[in-house]
Amino acid sequence: MTRPIEADFVTSVQRELIELPHETRPILTVVIHTEEEFDWSKPHDRSATTVEHMRHIGRAQTMFEEFGIVPNYVVDYPIATQALSVEALGPYAGAGRALIGAHLHPWVSP
């Protein structure tokens, strides 16, 4: 069963809200923007591509697993192409404990 709802973004648009049965459990989607290290207070820098912080991603993954969460790490080009990141995330994705998606930054993507 659906019912129309109104949503006011830039202009009012007609949407349909899906009503699920009351016994349906809620779904939580956790999306982690996994990106290169850079200084938000400075202009974008094509050379800012370090990923040393990925050495610590296991701390977050452990917390997610404690709560039964399978996170979706959306990665940009520096994360997707550097061994440190691939080695950090690959085992989680390979074991079905995480998903990998894309989140591209034009200033560091070829």
Backbone as numpy.savetxt, mean C-alpha at the origin, in Angstrom:
# Nx Ny Nz CAx CAy CAz Cx Cy Cz
-29.28 -6.37 -2.37 -30.12 -5.21 -2.37 -29.22 -3.97 -2.37
-29.58 -2.98 -3.14 -28.83 -1.72 -3.17 -29.78 -0.56 -2.97
-29.22 0.54 -2.56 -30.02 1.77 -2.46 -29.15 2.93 -2.92
-29.71 3.90 -3.60 -28.91 5.03 -4.07 -28.48 5.92 -2.91
-27.30 6.49 -3.04 -26.83 7.48 -2.07 -26.28 8.66 -2.85
-26.21 9.79 -2.23 -25.64 10.98 -2.84 -24.27 11.23 -2.23
-23.30 11.53 -3.07 -21.96 11.87 -2.58 -21.55 13.19 -3.22
-21.08 14.12 -2.43 -20.70 15.42 -2.95 -19.18 15.53 -2.95
-18.55 15.30 -4.11 -17.12 15.48 -4.26 -16.93 16.84 -4.90
-16.62 16.88 -6.18 -16.57 18.16 -6.88 -17.99 18.54 -7.27
-18.71 17.57 -7.77 -20.13 17.75 -8.06 -20.87 16.56 -7.47
-22.14 16.70 -7.31 -22.93 15.61 -6.75 -23.08 14.51 -7.80
-22.80 13.28 -7.39 -22.92 12.14 -8.29 -23.80 11.08 -7.64
-24.45 10.30 -8.45 -25.30 9.23 -7.95 -24.47 7.96 -7.79
-24.51 7.33 -6.65 -23.80 6.08 -6.36 -24.79 5.09 -5.78
-24.41 3.83 -5.79 -25.23 2.83 -5.13 -24.45 2.22 -3.99
-25.06 2.15 -2.84 -24.46 1.54 -1.67 -24.94 0.10 -1.60
-24.01 -0.83 -1.51 -24.35 -2.24 -1.42 -24.61 -2.58 0.03
-25.74 -3.19 0.29 -26.06 -3.62 1.65 -25.78 -5.11 1.75
-24.86 -5.48 2.62 -24.50 -6.88 2.83 -25.36 -7.46 3.94
-25.50 -8.78 3.97 -26.24 -9.40 5.08 -25.61 -9.02 6.42
-26.42 -8.94 7.45 -25.94 -8.52 8.77 -24.84 -9.41 9.32
-24.82 -10.69 8.94 -23.79 -11.60 9.46 -22.45 -11.47 8.74
-22.38 -10.63 7.71 -21.14 -10.43 6.97 -20.12 -9.72 7.86
-18.93 -10.30 7.94 -17.86 -9.70 8.74 -17.26 -8.52 8.00
-16.86 -7.48 8.72 -16.21 -6.34 8.06 -14.86 -6.75 7.46
-14.46 -6.06 6.44 -13.18 -6.31 5.78 -12.31 -5.08 5.97
-11.08 -5.31 6.41 -10.12 -4.23 6.58 -9.02 -4.42 5.55
-8.77 -3.42 4.76 -7.68 -3.45 3.79 -6.59 -2.51 4.28
-5.39 -3.06 4.43 -4.26 -2.25 4.88 -3.32 -2.07 3.70
-3.14 -0.83 3.28 -2.28 -0.50 2.14 -1.12 0.34 2.66
0.09 -0.14 2.40 1.29 0.54 2.85 1.99 1.15 1.64
2.07 2.46 1.57 2.81 3.13 0.50 4.29 2.92 0.80
4.91 2.05 0.04 6.29 1.63 0.30 7.17 2.31 -0.74
7.90 3.31 -0.32 8.59 4.17 -1.27 10.01 4.49 -0.83
10.74 5.10 -1.75 12.12 5.51 -1.47 12.16 6.54 -0.36
13.32 6.72 0.20 13.50 7.73 1.24 13.74 9.09 0.59
13.02 10.10 1.05 13.23 11.45 0.54 12.73 12.44 1.57
13.11 13.67 1.40 12.75 14.74 2.32 11.53 15.47 1.77
10.40 15.31 2.45 9.16 15.94 2.00 9.25 17.47 1.99
10.18 18.05 2.73 10.26 19.51 2.79 11.06 20.09 1.63
11.62 19.22 0.79 12.42 19.67 -0.35 11.74 19.28 -1.66
12.15 19.90 -2.77 11.59 19.50 -4.07 11.94 18.04 -4.38
11.13 17.43 -5.24 11.40 16.05 -5.65 12.80 15.94 -6.23
13.45 14.84 -5.92 14.84 14.64 -6.33 14.98 13.26 -6.96
15.30 13.22 -8.26 15.43 11.95 -8.97 16.53 11.07 -8.40
17.49 11.67 -7.68 18.59 10.87 -7.14 18.29 10.34 -5.73
17.18 10.73 -5.15 16.82 10.26 -3.80 16.12 8.91 -3.93
16.93 7.85 -3.96 16.36 6.52 -4.20 16.79 5.49 -3.16
17.30 5.92 -2.03 17.74 4.95 -1.04 16.55 4.23 -0.40
16.78 2.99 0.01 15.72 2.17 0.58 16.18 1.48 1.88
17.12 2.10 2.57 17.66 1.49 3.79 16.59 1.18 4.83
15.52 1.97 4.84 14.45 1.74 5.80 13.79 0.38 5.64
13.95 -0.24 4.48 13.35 -1.56 4.25 13.96 -2.63 5.14
15.10 -2.35 5.73 15.69 -3.30 6.69 14.77 -3.50 7.90
13.84 -2.58 8.11 12.99 -2.61 9.30 11.53 -2.95 9.00
11.21 -3.29 7.76 9.82 -3.56 7.40 9.26 -4.76 8.15
10.14 -5.65 8.58 9.71 -6.83 9.34 9.01 -6.47 10.63
9.34 -5.34 11.21 8.67 -4.90 12.44 7.19 -4.66 12.18
6.88 -4.00 11.08 5.48 -3.76 10.73 4.80 -5.07 10.35
5.49 -5.89 9.57 4.91 -7.16 9.14 4.55 -8.04 10.34
5.41 -8.08 11.33 5.14 -8.86 12.54 3.86 -8.38 13.22
3.70 -7.07 13.31 2.49 -6.52 13.92 1.25 -6.90 13.11
1.34 -6.79 11.78 0.20 -7.16 10.95 -0.18 -8.61 11.17
0.81 -9.48 11.20 0.55 -10.91 11.36 -0.06 -11.21 12.73
0.33 -10.48 13.76 -0.26 -10.67 15.08 -1.76 -10.43 15.06
-2.22 -9.55 14.17 -3.64 -9.23 14.07 -4.32 -9.93 12.89
-3.61 -10.84 12.24 -4.19 -11.58 11.12 -4.39 -10.74 9.87
-3.60 -9.69 9.72 -3.72 -8.78 8.58 -2.72 -9.17 7.50
-3.20 -9.25 6.26 -2.33 -9.45 5.10 -2.22 -8.09 4.42
-1.13 -7.36 4.65 -1.01 -6.01 4.10 -0.72 -6.03 2.60
-1.07 -4.94 1.96 -0.74 -4.74 0.55 0.32 -3.64 0.49
1.55 -4.05 0.21 2.64 -3.09 0.06 2.62 -2.58 -1.38
2.27 -1.31 -1.56 2.31 -0.74 -2.90 3.66 -0.05 -3.04
4.44 -0.52 -4.00 5.84 -0.12 -4.12 6.07 0.80 -5.31
7.07 1.65 -5.18 7.47 2.48 -6.30 8.72 1.87 -6.94
9.23 2.52 -7.98 10.33 1.96 -8.76 11.58 1.66 -7.93
12.05 2.58 -7.08 13.24 2.25 -6.29 13.05 1.02 -5.39
11.88 0.87 -4.82 11.61 -0.30 -3.98 11.58 -1.57 -4.83
10.91 -1.49 -5.97 10.74 -2.68 -6.82 12.04 -3.16 -7.45
13.02 -2.29 -7.56 14.23 -2.64 -8.32 15.49 -2.80 -7.48
15.40 -2.61 -6.19 16.61 -2.74 -5.36 16.54 -4.02 -4.53
17.66 -4.73 -4.51 17.73 -6.04 -3.86 17.27 -6.00 -2.40
17.65 -4.98 -1.67 17.28 -4.90 -0.26 15.76 -4.98 -0.07
15.03 -4.26 -0.90 13.57 -4.26 -0.80 12.97 -5.58 -1.25
13.48 -6.09 -2.35 12.96 -7.37 -2.88 13.20 -8.48 -1.86
14.38 -8.49 -1.27 14.70 -9.51 -0.26 13.85 -9.35 0.99
13.48 -8.13 1.32 12.66 -7.88 2.51 11.20 -8.27 2.29
10.64 -7.93 1.14 9.22 -8.17 0.89 8.93 -9.51 0.21
9.86 -9.99 -0.58 9.64 -11.21 -1.36 9.16 -12.41 -0.56
9.80 -12.74 0.55 9.35 -13.90 1.32 7.92 -13.75 1.86
7.54 -12.55 2.25 6.17 -12.34 2.74 5.16 -12.57 1.62
5.44 -12.00 0.46 4.53 -12.17 -0.68 4.51 -13.63 -1.13
5.68 -14.25 -1.19 5.77 -15.64 -1.63 5.01 -16.60 -0.74
4.92 -16.28 0.54 4.22 -17.14 1.50 2.75 -16.76 1.65
2.29 -15.77 0.87 0.90 -15.34 0.97 0.62 -14.50 2.20
1.66 -13.99 2.83 1.51 -13.17 4.03 1.44 -11.69 3.71
1.58 -11.32 2.44 1.51 -9.93 1.99 1.18 -9.91 0.51
0.63 -8.81 0.07 0.39 -8.56 -1.35 1.33 -7.45 -1.79
1.65 -7.43 -3.08 2.50 -6.38 -3.63 1.74 -5.70 -4.77
1.71 -4.38 -4.74 1.09 -3.60 -5.79 2.03 -2.49 -6.22
1.58 -1.65 -7.13 2.42 -0.57 -7.66 1.93 0.79 -7.15
2.88 1.65 -6.87 2.63 3.03 -6.45 3.80 3.84 -7.02
3.64 4.34 -8.21 4.77 4.93 -8.91 4.89 6.43 -8.68
6.09 6.85 -8.42 6.42 8.27 -8.33 7.09 8.67 -9.64
6.54 9.63 -10.37 7.12 9.99 -11.67 8.53 10.54 -11.57
8.91 11.10 -10.43 10.24 11.70 -10.33 11.35 10.66 -10.14
11.01 9.40 -9.85 12.05 8.36 -9.73 11.78 7.17 -10.63
10.73 7.22 -11.43 10.43 6.13 -12.37 11.03 6.47 -13.72
11.60 5.46 -14.40 12.17 5.74 -15.73 11.09 6.05 -16.76
